[in-house]
C-alpha cells in the first residue's frame, strides 16, 4: 500500500485485508497436484503455493520480474509453475475454468481436484449459474469457495441476491457449507473435507466463507458506505489476530515471527524495486504459442500440509 | 424438389401418386421423395391437371428442381389436354445496380493509376502517347503494357538515361551576417565519390579557361523522328553533335598542359547521374560509326550498368567529347564544367514548348508553337576561340533543325 | 483419395485426429447421442464413448470456459457452438479468458471452437450469421474458414494441433453442397491462402461459401482471365498471397458474405490500400451483405447475401474501369 501511495504501483491496487484466512486456510488443504483459480483477494494462496514475495511485489509494480512480466497488473496473476491459473476481470469466469480442470481430472480418472474463489457479487452473473449447474450435473471434483465479504464494491449482499448462494447449492445437486471465514483452522478443515469428497467421487462443494472486507474495494475506495458498527464488529474478529492468539497459547514466539516476516517483505520490496521495467519492444510478443514450441501445462505447487514441496 | 432441412441439397423420387393427365387437388399427395434426413410425401402446390412429369422414379435431383407441371387453368372433367408446350416465361435477369459513373474526363484531365505510372516510369513511356481503353478513355494497365510491347518489340525497356549535368561547384559565399547566435548542426564528411568528383571539378576550373556559349534550337523534327524510332531525343542530338564534330574536329580534342591532340575517332562521354551519390561519365567508343538507334542502345546499356555500379575502368576512359543532358527537371540553361583533358562539353537542357517567330516563303512572319531547347557549350579558351565555338553550335543547330530520319 | 462432402470431410478430420490423439475430446450440445444438429459427429459416441463425445448442458459460456480449464491441464477440447450465432453467449470466455491467457500468464490454451456459420437457406437472423470479424479483432485468437472438402479436413486437424485458441468457421450451406476429393489418413492444411483459379486481369478475394460464388461468377466473364484467391485463414491473414495477387492482377474485388462494416474484407482492403497501392489499376471494390440482420423470407435473403450476379457485375464494372 505504501508503494502504491508512493506512485510505484501503476493502475489500481486491490487487497484482501481482513480476509487472509479464506485463501490461506483453503490453500493449505490442497495437494501439490490440485489446481487453483486464484482471485484478487487471495494473495495468501499464491504465497502458500510457493510464489516468492519479491516477485509478487514486482508484479504489482509492473516490473519485468513480475509473474506476468508486466502484461497484467496487481493480483491478476497465476504462476503456472505453482498450479495456479491467473484470473480475468470478468467475474466469476474462473468458476468455469476450475470446473473444466476438474472435468479433465474426472475424465482421466485422476485423484485430484480444482478449487476457485469468487465473491458474493459475482454470483449474480450467468457464469455462476453455468458453472454450478455444470459441476452439479457432471458431478465434478471441484470446490467453489464463495468469499462472502459482505460488499461487492459498494453493493451490500441485501442488494445482490434474494437468497444466499450457499443455500442454492442444493438446487444444483451438491452441498453448500457455511464457515467462519476468519478462522483459518476452520477454513482449512472445511476445505479438507470438501477435497476428500471431491477426490472420492462425491462431487462439488460450495463453501461460503463468511468474512468482511476491511479495506475499500480498491485503494481508491474510502468505504464510506460501510456502517461503522459493522466495521468495528469485524475488526474484533481479525483472522491474523485470532490465529496469533492461538499460537501464543501454544508457546510460539509470534513477535519474532512477525519481525521475520517484516524483514523478508522489506528485502523483497528492495529487490523488486531494483528490478527493471519490461522492454517496450516486447509488447507484441507472446501472442501465439509456436506450433513447435514446448508444451506448457500447469505444474504442481507447494503443499505444506502434505509436506509436498514442488521441485524447482 | 423441396428442401427438407437446412443442409439438405438433393432428393430422390420414390413414387408418383399421380400420372400425366390426372387431376390433382391442392395439398393432395402428388409424389413421395427420399432425402438424407427424411422420407416424405409431397403435397401438390395447386389444383389442376398434371400435364408433365419431368423427373422419373429413382432419379436424384437438386433441391429446387422442377419435378412436374400442373395446368392450373384446367377444369376437372375436361379431357386430358395435349402436352403443354408453352415455355415458361424466362425469369427476369436481375437488374444490376448501376455503378456510380466517374465524372467524364476530357483528355486534358487524364489521371493515371499507380500501377500505370509505375510501369510508365520503368519503361520511359510518355503516357500522353498511350491510348486508353478503360472507361472514358482511361489508360488501363493492359494499355500501357501493350504500348510497351508494341514499341519495344517485346523487349523490356530500360528507363531513360537521366544524366544530370555537371554542376558548377562554385557556390555563392555562404556566410552572410546573421542576427543572433546560430548553432549549426553537426556536419559529416563527404563520400569518397563526392570528393573525387569535387577534386576533378576544381582542377578543371583551375586548369581551363572555361567559357560558355548558348544557342537556341527548334527540335520539332527531332521530336518527330524520335517517336518514329521509339527512342529519346538524346541519341538524335548526339548524332547531330557527332556530325558537327566531324566538321569541326578542333572541338574533338585534348589539351594536356601544352600538348594539343585532335582526335579522328569520337569517343562520346555521356554523363549519368547516380542520384545523390554523384555522377559518372561512361564512354561510347567510336560513336561516329553509330546510327541514332545504335547510339540509343549503347547509351542505355552504359546508363544501366553505371547505375548498377558495373562499369569497368575502360568504360570511363578516353572520352574525346562529353554530352550532359539533365533536362528532365525543366531547367533551361547551365554552365557545365569541362571534363579534363577535353576542350569542350555540350549541355542539353529541357525541351520546352514556346511561341517562336517563323517566316514563311513569302517573308511573312507568324507565331508558331515549337519545342525548343537551349544547347550550352562550355569550351576552353586556351584551345579555341568564341567564333569557332559559335560556328560549331550553329552546325549542331542546322543538323538538328533539318533532321531527317 | 475419396470423394466426400464438406461435412463428411470435417467428420473424417475429427475422427482421424481423435483416433491419433486420445487427448482430443468433443464438447457440444446434442453432439453425442443425436450425432450433432447437422450429423457431423454421427457415430462418434459409439466409437469414442460419452467421455470423449460430451453432450453438454445448454451453456455456451460453460462449454468454452470448461474447455479452457481442460486445456490447461493437458486435454485438447474441440467445442461446438450449435450455430455460429450462439457464440455470442460464450464471447467473454473466448475473448477474455482463452484469448488473453497466453499473453498475460504465459499459459497457452489449446482449444478449437467450431462455428457452423453462414446463410442461404432461410435460417433467419439467428441461424445465418458470419461472426468471424468479432474474433479477428480480438487478439490471441486464430480464425480459419475452409471452402473445400479437402481443406475442411486438413484445417480441422491443423486447428486441433495448433496450441492456440482457433475459431473454425464451417459454412453450413456448404455441408452437403460441396463435394471434393479428400486425401485419406491424416494431413494438415497450412493457415495460408490458396489460389482457387489463376488469372491476370482481376482477382476476387473471398473465403468460405463466397469462394464458390466467386468461381461461378467469373468462370466465363467476357473472356477475362480472373483469379480467385481463397483466403482459408483470416488470422493469420496471408498478406504475401494477397499482395502477390494484387501485383499480378491490379484490379481487386473483395467478397464477404458477412455484413459489410468491419468484415474480414475490410481488413484485406486496408492491407491492399496500405501496401499494394503501387500495383492498383482501379479502386478496391467490395461486395458484402448490407448491414442488416440476415432476413428469413427467401426473396429478402437473396437480396441481402452476395449473389453470383452481384459479384459478376462488380467484376465486370471493374474490368471496364
PDB file of N, CA, C and O in Angstrom, chain C residues 241-300:
ATOM      1  N   UNK C 241       0.299 -13.601 -49.992  1.00  0.00           N
ATOM      2  CA  UNK C 241      -0.511 -14.107 -51.107  1.00  0.00           C
ATOM      3  C   UNK C 241      -1.419 -13.010 -51.642  1.00  0.00           C
ATOM      4  O   UNK C 241      -1.603 -12.876 -52.854  1.00  0.00           O
ATOM      5  N   UNK C 242      -1.987 -12.237 -50.731  1.00  0.00           N
ATOM      6  CA  UNK C 242      -2.889 -11.165 -51.150  1.00  0.00           C
ATOM      7  C   UNK C 242      -2.124 -10.149 -51.986  1.00  0.00           C
ATOM      8  O   UNK C 242      -2.548  -9.769 -53.090  1.00  0.00           O
ATOM      9  N   UNK C 243      -0.959  -9.729 -51.482  1.00  0.00           N
ATOM     10  CA  UNK C 243      -0.217  -8.683 -52.198  1.00  0.00           C
ATOM     11  C   UNK C 243       0.337  -9.203 -53.521  1.00  0.00           C
ATOM     12  O   UNK C 243       0.411  -8.461 -54.509  1.00  0.00           O
ATOM     13  N   UNK C 244       0.694 -10.482 -53.554  1.00  0.00           N
ATOM     14  CA  UNK C 244       1.172 -11.057 -54.816  1.00  0.00           C
ATOM     15  C   UNK C 244       0.054 -11.040 -55.847  1.00  0.00           C
ATOM     16  O   UNK C 244       0.273 -10.727 -57.012  1.00  0.00           O
ATOM     17  N   UNK C 245      -1.152 -11.395 -55.410  1.00  0.00           N
ATOM     18  CA  UNK C 245      -2.293 -11.408 -56.337  1.00  0.00           C
ATOM     19  C   UNK C 245      -2.566 -10.001 -56.851  1.00  0.00           C
ATOM     20  O   UNK C 245      -2.861  -9.804 -58.029  1.00  0.00           O
ATOM     21  N   UNK C 246      -2.475  -9.025 -55.962  1.00  0.00           N
ATOM     22  CA  UNK C 246      -2.727  -7.642 -56.372  1.00  0.00           C
ATOM     23  C   UNK C 246      -1.663  -7.185 -57.356  1.00  0.00           C
ATOM     24  O   UNK C 246      -1.950  -6.505 -58.338  1.00  0.00           O
ATOM     25  N   UNK C 247      -0.422  -7.592 -57.104  1.00  0.00           N
ATOM     26  CA  UNK C 247       0.661  -7.212 -58.009  1.00  0.00           C
ATOM     27  C   UNK C 247       0.419  -7.787 -59.399  1.00  0.00           C
ATOM     28  O   UNK C 247       0.669  -7.147 -60.410  1.00  0.00           O
ATOM     29  N   UNK C 248      -0.095  -9.007 -59.423  1.00  0.00           N
ATOM     30  CA  UNK C 248      -0.303  -9.667 -60.701  1.00  0.00           C
ATOM     31  C   UNK C 248      -1.515  -9.117 -61.441  1.00  0.00           C
ATOM     32  O   UNK C 248      -1.466  -8.927 -62.650  1.00  0.00           O
ATOM     33  N   UNK C 249      -2.598  -8.859 -60.724  1.00  0.00           N
ATOM     34  CA  UNK C 249      -3.853  -8.537 -61.396  1.00  0.00           C
ATOM     35  C   UNK C 249      -4.204  -7.052 -61.388  1.00  0.00           C
ATOM     36  O   UNK C 249      -4.908  -6.577 -62.270  1.00  0.00           O
ATOM     37  N   UNK C 250      -3.784  -6.334 -60.353  1.00  0.00           N
ATOM     38  CA  UNK C 250      -4.011  -4.894 -60.245  1.00  0.00           C
ATOM     39  C   UNK C 250      -5.453  -4.466 -60.063  1.00  0.00           C
ATOM     40  O   UNK C 250      -5.706  -3.309 -59.767  1.00  0.00           O
ATOM     41  N   UNK C 251      -6.397  -5.344 -60.286  1.00  0.00           N
ATOM     42  CA  UNK C 251      -7.807  -4.992 -60.028  1.00  0.00           C
ATOM     43  C   UNK C 251      -8.350  -6.017 -59.039  1.00  0.00           C
ATOM     44  O   UNK C 251      -8.165  -7.226 -59.228  1.00  0.00           O
ATOM     45  N   UNK C 252      -9.014  -5.517 -57.982  1.00  0.00           N
ATOM     46  CA  UNK C 252      -9.390  -6.392 -56.865  1.00  0.00           C
ATOM     47  C   UNK C 252     -10.858  -6.241 -56.511  1.00  0.00           C
ATOM     48  O   UNK C 252     -11.345  -5.120 -56.349  1.00  0.00           O
ATOM     49  N   UNK C 253     -11.530  -7.374 -56.371  1.00  0.00           N
ATOM     50  CA  UNK C 253     -12.877  -7.392 -55.804  1.00  0.00           C
ATOM     51  C   UNK C 253     -12.801  -8.267 -54.563  1.00  0.00           C
ATOM     52  O   UNK C 253     -12.328  -9.392 -54.626  1.00  0.00           O
ATOM     53  N   UNK C 254     -13.252  -7.742 -53.424  1.00  0.00           N
ATOM     54  CA  UNK C 254     -13.208  -8.486 -52.170  1.00  0.00           C
ATOM     55  C   UNK C 254     -14.625  -8.833 -51.771  1.00  0.00           C
ATOM     56  O   UNK C 254     -15.478  -7.949 -51.691  1.00  0.00           O
ATOM     57  N   UNK C 255     -14.874 -10.119 -51.544  1.00  0.00           N
ATOM     58  CA  UNK C 255     -16.244 -10.559 -51.266  1.00  0.00           C
ATOM     59  C   UNK C 255     -16.365 -11.084 -49.846  1.00  0.00           C
ATOM     60  O   UNK C 255     -15.567 -11.891 -49.401  1.00  0.00           O
ATOM     61  N   UNK C 256     -17.362 -10.599 -49.115  1.00  0.00           N
ATOM     62  CA  UNK C 256     -17.714 -11.124 -47.786  1.00  0.00           C
ATOM     63  C   UNK C 256     -19.162 -11.541 -47.817  1.00  0.00           C
ATOM     64  O   UNK C 256     -20.007 -10.785 -48.307  1.00  0.00           O
ATOM     65  N   UNK C 257     -19.480 -12.709 -47.231  1.00  0.00           N
ATOM     66  CA  UNK C 257     -20.894 -12.993 -47.013  1.00  0.00           C
ATOM     67  C   UNK C 257     -21.353 -12.237 -45.767  1.00  0.00           C
ATOM     68  O   UNK C 257     -22.523 -11.972 -45.600  1.00  0.00           O
ATOM     69  N   UNK C 258     -20.408 -11.914 -44.897  1.00  0.00           N
ATOM     70  CA  UNK C 258     -20.738 -11.235 -43.642  1.00  0.00           C
ATOM     71  C   UNK C 258     -21.194  -9.809 -43.914  1.00  0.00           C
ATOM     72  O   UNK C 258     -21.027  -9.280 -45.015  1.00  0.00           O
ATOM     73  N   UNK C 259     -21.742  -9.167 -42.889  1.00  0.00           N
ATOM     74  CA  UNK C 259     -22.149  -7.771 -43.013  1.00  0.00           C
ATOM     75  C   UNK C 259     -20.936  -6.908 -43.293  1.00  0.00           C
ATOM     76  O   UNK C 259     -19.872  -7.105 -42.738  1.00  0.00           O
ATOM     77  N   UNK C 260     -21.137  -5.929 -44.158  1.00  0.00           N
ATOM     78  CA  UNK C 260     -20.041  -5.156 -44.728  1.00  0.00           C
ATOM     79  C   UNK C 260     -19.104  -4.489 -43.742  1.00  0.00           C
ATOM     80  O   UNK C 260     -17.881  -4.604 -43.864  1.00  0.00           O
ATOM     81  N   UNK C 261     -19.685  -3.761 -42.763  1.00  0.00           N
ATOM     82  CA  UNK C 261     -18.835  -2.934 -41.911  1.00  0.00           C
ATOM     83  C   UNK C 261     -17.883  -3.774 -41.069  1.00  0.00           C
ATOM     84  O   UNK C 261     -18.312  -4.631 -40.299  1.00  0.00           O
ATOM     85  N   UNK C 262     -16.599  -3.513 -41.253  1.00  0.00           N
ATOM     86  CA  UNK C 262     -15.553  -4.194 -40.490  1.00  0.00           C
ATOM     87  C   UNK C 262     -15.538  -5.705 -40.673  1.00  0.00           C
ATOM     88  O   UNK C 262     -15.081  -6.437 -39.811  1.00  0.00           O
ATOM     89  N   UNK C 263     -16.020  -6.166 -41.815  1.00  0.00           N
ATOM     90  CA  UNK C 263     -15.890  -7.597 -42.111  1.00  0.00           C
ATOM     91  C   UNK C 263     -14.426  -7.909 -42.418  1.00  0.00           C
ATOM     92  O   UNK C 263     -13.614  -7.010 -42.569  1.00  0.00           O
ATOM     93  N   UNK C 264     -14.130  -9.194 -42.575  1.00  0.00           N
ATOM     94  CA  UNK C 264     -12.762  -9.587 -42.905  1.00  0.00           C
ATOM     95  C   UNK C 264     -12.278  -8.841 -44.144  1.00  0.00           C
ATOM     96  O   UNK C 264     -11.118  -8.432 -44.230  1.00  0.00           O
ATOM     97  N   UNK C 265     -13.167  -8.661 -45.114  1.00  0.00           N
ATOM     98  CA  UNK C 265     -12.804  -7.975 -46.347  1.00  0.00           C
ATOM     99  C   UNK C 265     -12.343  -6.544 -46.131  1.00  0.00           C
ATOM    100  O   UNK C 265     -11.558  -6.014 -46.914  1.00  0.00           O
ATOM    101  N   UNK C 266     -12.825  -5.918 -45.068  1.00  0.00           N
ATOM    102  CA  UNK C 266     -12.395  -4.549 -44.787  1.00  0.00           C
ATOM    103  C   UNK C 266     -10.917  -4.544 -44.400  1.00  0.00           C
ATOM    104  O   UNK C 266     -10.160  -3.669 -44.803  1.00  0.00           O
ATOM    105  N   UNK C 267     -10.508  -5.542 -43.653  1.00  0.00           N
ATOM    106  CA  UNK C 267      -9.095  -5.644 -43.264  1.00  0.00           C
ATOM    107  C   UNK C 267      -8.239  -5.925 -44.499  1.00  0.00           C
ATOM    108  O   UNK C 267      -7.163  -5.345 -44.675  1.00  0.00           O
ATOM    109  N   UNK C 268      -8.720  -6.815 -45.375  1.00  0.00           N
ATOM    110  CA  UNK C 268      -7.989  -7.118 -46.607  1.00  0.00           C
ATOM    111  C   UNK C 268      -7.839  -5.848 -47.447  1.00  0.00           C
ATOM    112  O   UNK C 268      -6.771  -5.551 -47.977  1.00  0.00           O
ATOM    113  N   UNK C 269      -8.923  -5.086 -47.550  1.00  0.00           N
ATOM    114  CA  UNK C 269      -8.890  -3.849 -48.340  1.00  0.00           C
ATOM    115  C   UNK C 269      -7.896  -2.857 -47.753  1.00  0.00           C
ATOM    116  O   UNK C 269      -7.142  -2.220 -48.489  1.00  0.00           O
ATOM    117  N   UNK C 270      -7.893  -2.729 -46.445  1.00  0.00           N
ATOM    118  CA  UNK C 270      -6.968  -1.782 -45.806  1.00  0.00           C
ATOM    119  C   UNK C 270      -5.535  -2.205 -46.061  1.00  0.00           C
ATOM    120  O   UNK C 270      -4.668  -1.385 -46.354  1.00  0.00           O
ATOM    121  N   UNK C 271      -5.280  -3.493 -45.974  1.00  0.00           N
ATOM    122  CA  UNK C 271      -3.935  -4.015 -46.232  1.00  0.00           C
ATOM    123  C   UNK C 271      -3.491  -3.658 -47.645  1.00  0.00           C
ATOM    124  O   UNK C 271      -2.375  -3.188 -47.873  1.00  0.00           O
ATOM    125  N   UNK C 272      -4.394  -3.878 -48.617  1.00  0.00           N
ATOM    126  CA  UNK C 272      -4.042  -3.610 -50.007  1.00  0.00           C
ATOM    127  C   UNK C 272      -3.816  -2.121 -50.222  1.00  0.00           C
ATOM    128  O   UNK C 272      -2.860  -1.718 -50.883  1.00  0.00           O
ATOM    129  N   UNK C 273      -4.674  -1.292 -49.650  1.00  0.00           N
ATOM    130  CA  UNK C 273      -4.531   0.160 -49.822  1.00  0.00           C
ATOM    131  C   UNK C 273      -3.206   0.634 -49.252  1.00  0.00           C
ATOM    132  O   UNK C 273      -2.551   1.507 -49.807  1.00  0.00           O
ATOM    133  N   UNK C 274      -2.800   0.015 -48.155  1.00  0.00           N
ATOM    134  CA  UNK C 274      -1.590   0.456 -47.478  1.00  0.00           C
ATOM    135  C   UNK C 274      -0.331  -0.057 -48.164  1.00  0.00           C
ATOM    136  O   UNK C 274       0.634   0.668 -48.336  1.00  0.00           O
ATOM    137  N   UNK C 275      -0.326  -1.333 -48.565  1.00  0.00           N
ATOM    138  CA  UNK C 275       0.902  -1.936 -49.050  1.00  0.00           C
ATOM    139  C   UNK C 275       0.861  -2.341 -50.502  1.00  0.00           C
ATOM    140  O   UNK C 275       1.869  -2.767 -51.050  1.00  0.00           O
ATOM    141  N   UNK C 276      -0.305  -2.244 -51.157  1.00  0.00           N
ATOM    142  CA  UNK C 276      -0.378  -2.647 -52.561  1.00  0.00           C
ATOM    143  C   UNK C 276      -0.739  -1.485 -53.462  1.00  0.00           C
ATOM    144  O   UNK C 276      -1.089  -1.679 -54.622  1.00  0.00           O
ATOM    145  N   UNK C 277      -0.662  -0.279 -52.939  1.00  0.00           N
ATOM    146  CA  UNK C 277      -1.102   0.918 -53.663  1.00  0.00           C
ATOM    147  C   UNK C 277      -0.459   1.014 -55.032  1.00  0.00           C
ATOM    148  O   UNK C 277      -1.133   1.301 -56.024  1.00  0.00           O
ATOM    149  N   UNK C 278       0.837   0.777 -55.114  1.00  0.00           N
ATOM    150  CA  UNK C 278       1.549   0.964 -56.374  1.00  0.00           C
ATOM    151  C   UNK C 278       1.113  -0.025 -57.446  1.00  0.00           C
ATOM    152  O   UNK C 278       1.426   0.144 -58.610  1.00  0.00           O
ATOM    153  N   UNK C 279       0.408  -1.075 -57.037  1.00  0.00           N
ATOM    154  CA  UNK C 279       0.010  -2.099 -58.004  1.00  0.00           C
ATOM    155  C   UNK C 279      -1.427  -1.972 -58.451  1.00  0.00           C
ATOM    156  O   UNK C 279      -1.903  -2.757 -59.254  1.00  0.00           O
ATOM    157  N   UNK C 280      -2.144  -0.965 -57.939  1.00  0.00           N
ATOM    158  CA  UNK C 280      -3.577  -0.883 -58.223  1.00  0.00           C
ATOM    159  C   UNK C 280      -3.867  -0.158 -59.524  1.00  0.00           C
ATOM    160  O   UNK C 280      -3.289   0.892 -59.804  1.00  0.00           O
ATOM    161  N   UNK C 281      -4.773  -0.732 -60.298  1.00  0.00           N
ATOM    162  CA  UNK C 281      -5.211  -0.099 -61.539  1.00  0.00           C
ATOM    163  C   UNK C 281      -6.680   0.278 -61.431  1.00  0.00           C
ATOM    164  O   UNK C 281      -7.389   0.373 -62.416  1.00  0.00           O
ATOM    165  N   UNK C 282      -7.171   0.454 -60.224  1.00  0.00           N
ATOM    166  CA  UNK C 282      -8.561   0.792 -60.033  1.00  0.00           C
ATOM    167  C   UNK C 282      -8.868   0.711 -58.552  1.00  0.00           C
ATOM    168  O   UNK C 282      -8.069   0.164 -57.794  1.00  0.00           O
ATOM    169  N   UNK C 283     -10.019   1.244 -58.146  1.00  0.00           N
ATOM    170  CA  UNK C 283     -10.354   1.203 -56.717  1.00  0.00           C
ATOM    171  C   UNK C 283     -10.589  -0.222 -56.260  1.00  0.00           C
ATOM    172  O   UNK C 283     -10.946  -1.098 -57.053  1.00  0.00           O
ATOM    173  N   UNK C 284     -10.367  -0.472 -54.963  1.00  0.00           N
ATOM    174  CA  UNK C 284     -10.674  -1.779 -54.396  1.00  0.00           C
ATOM    175  C   UNK C 284     -12.188  -1.848 -54.263  1.00  0.00           C
ATOM    176  O   UNK C 284     -12.801  -0.987 -53.645  1.00  0.00           O
ATOM    177  N   UNK C 285     -12.779  -2.871 -54.867  1.00  0.00           N
ATOM    178  CA  UNK C 285     -14.241  -2.996 -54.855  1.00  0.00           C
ATOM    179  C   UNK C 285     -14.645  -4.067 -53.857  1.00  0.00           C
ATOM    180  O   UNK C 285     -14.050  -5.129 -53.804  1.00  0.00           O
ATOM    181  N   UNK C 286     -15.650  -3.778 -53.028  1.00  0.00           N
ATOM    182  CA  UNK C 286     -16.131  -4.764 -52.063  1.00  0.00           C
ATOM    183  C   UNK C 286     -17.563  -5.154 -52.366  1.00  0.00           C
ATOM    184  O   UNK C 286     -18.389  -4.331 -52.738  1.00  0.00           O
ATOM    185  N   UNK C 287     -17.806  -6.455 -52.237  1.00  0.00           N
ATOM    186  CA  UNK C 287     -19.176  -6.945 -52.309  1.00  0.00           C
ATOM    187  C   UNK C 287     -19.437  -7.645 -50.987  1.00  0.00           C
ATOM    188  O   UNK C 287     -18.682  -8.529 -50.594  1.00  0.00           O
ATOM    189  N   UNK C 288     -20.475  -7.236 -50.290  1.00  0.00           N
ATOM    190  CA  UNK C 288     -20.758  -7.845 -48.982  1.00  0.00           C
ATOM    191  C   UNK C 288     -22.248  -7.732 -48.728  1.00  0.00           C
ATOM    192  O   UNK C 288     -22.973  -7.067 -49.460  1.00  0.00           O
ATOM    193  N   UNK C 289     -22.711  -8.380 -47.654  1.00  0.00           N
ATOM    194  CA  UNK C 289     -24.102  -8.188 -47.270  1.00  0.00           C
ATOM    195  C   UNK C 289     -24.235  -6.800 -46.671  1.00  0.00           C
ATOM    196  O   UNK C 289     -23.339  -6.341 -45.975  1.00  0.00           O
ATOM    197  N   UNK C 290     -25.352  -6.130 -46.928  1.00  0.00           N
ATOM    198  CA  UNK C 290     -25.557  -4.845 -46.244  1.00  0.00           C
ATOM    199  C   UNK C 290     -25.661  -5.065 -44.744  1.00  0.00           C
ATOM    200  O   UNK C 290     -25.829  -6.193 -44.280  1.00  0.00           O
ATOM    201  N   UNK C 291     -25.540  -3.968 -43.994  1.00  0.00           N
ATOM    202  CA  UNK C 291     -25.507  -4.091 -42.531  1.00  0.00           C
ATOM    203  C   UNK C 291     -26.907  -4.272 -41.956  1.00  0.00           C
ATOM    204  O   UNK C 291     -27.445  -3.368 -41.315  1.00  0.00           O
ATOM    205  N   UNK C 292     -27.496  -5.420 -42.223  1.00  0.00           N
ATOM    206  CA  UNK C 292     -28.803  -5.752 -41.635  1.00  0.00           C
ATOM    207  C   UNK C 292     -28.744  -7.184 -41.138  1.00  0.00           C
ATOM    208  O   UNK C 292     -27.937  -7.978 -41.635  1.00  0.00           O
ATOM    209  N   UNK C 293     -29.592  -7.541 -40.174  1.00  0.00           N
ATOM    210  CA  UNK C 293     -29.669  -8.963 -39.813  1.00  0.00           C
ATOM    211  C   UNK C 293     -30.110  -9.749 -41.050  1.00  0.00           C
ATOM    212  O   UNK C 293     -30.834  -9.237 -41.898  1.00  0.00           O
ATOM    213  N   UNK C 294     -29.655 -10.976 -41.165  1.00  0.00           N
ATOM    214  CA  UNK C 294     -29.988 -11.760 -42.349  1.00  0.00           C
ATOM    215  C   UNK C 294     -31.470 -12.130 -42.282  1.00  0.00           C
ATOM    216  O   UNK C 294     -31.899 -12.830 -41.360  1.00  0.00           O
ATOM    217  N   UNK C 295     -32.261 -11.691 -43.265  1.00  0.00           N
ATOM    218  CA  UNK C 295     -33.697 -11.930 -43.173  1.00  0.00           C
ATOM    219  C   UNK C 295     -34.074 -13.363 -43.526  1.00  0.00           C
ATOM    220  O   UNK C 295     -33.302 -14.088 -44.137  1.00  0.00           O
ATOM    221  N   UNK C 296     -35.270 -13.718 -43.161  1.00  0.00           N
ATOM    222  CA  UNK C 296     -35.738 -15.092 -43.282  1.00  0.00           C
ATOM    223  C   UNK C 296     -36.379 -15.402 -44.641  1.00  0.00           C
ATOM    224  O   UNK C 296     -36.091 -16.417 -45.245  1.00  0.00           O
ATOM    225  N   UNK C 297     -37.243 -14.512 -45.114  1.00  0.00           N
ATOM    226  CA  UNK C 297     -38.012 -14.837 -46.314  1.00  0.00           C
ATOM    227  C   UNK C 297     -37.094 -14.886 -47.531  1.00  0.00           C
ATOM    228  O   UNK C 297     -36.260 -13.997 -47.709  1.00  0.00           O
ATOM    229  N   UNK C 298     -37.227 -15.905 -48.392  1.00  0.00           N
ATOM    230  CA  UNK C 298     -36.260 -16.114 -49.472  1.00  0.00           C
ATOM    231  C   UNK C 298     -35.961 -14.890 -50.335  1.00  0.00           C
ATOM    232  O   UNK C 298     -34.787 -14.602 -50.571  1.00  0.00           O
ATOM    233  N   UNK C 299     -36.959 -14.149 -50.814  1.00  0.00           N
ATOM    234  CA  UNK C 299     -36.566 -13.008 -51.654  1.00  0.00           C
ATOM    235  C   UNK C 299     -35.756 -11.965 -50.884  1.00  0.00           C
ATOM    236  O   UNK C 299     -34.862 -11.335 -51.435  1.00  0.00           O
ATOM    237  N   UNK C 300     -36.047 -11.806 -49.595  1.00  0.00           N
ATOM    238  CA  UNK C 300     -35.280 -10.845 -48.800  1.00  0.00           C
ATOM    239  C   UNK C 300     -33.861 -11.343 -48.588  1.00  0.00           C
ATOM    240  O   UNK C 300     -32.898 -10.589 -48.724  1.00  0.00           O
TER     241      UNK C 300
END
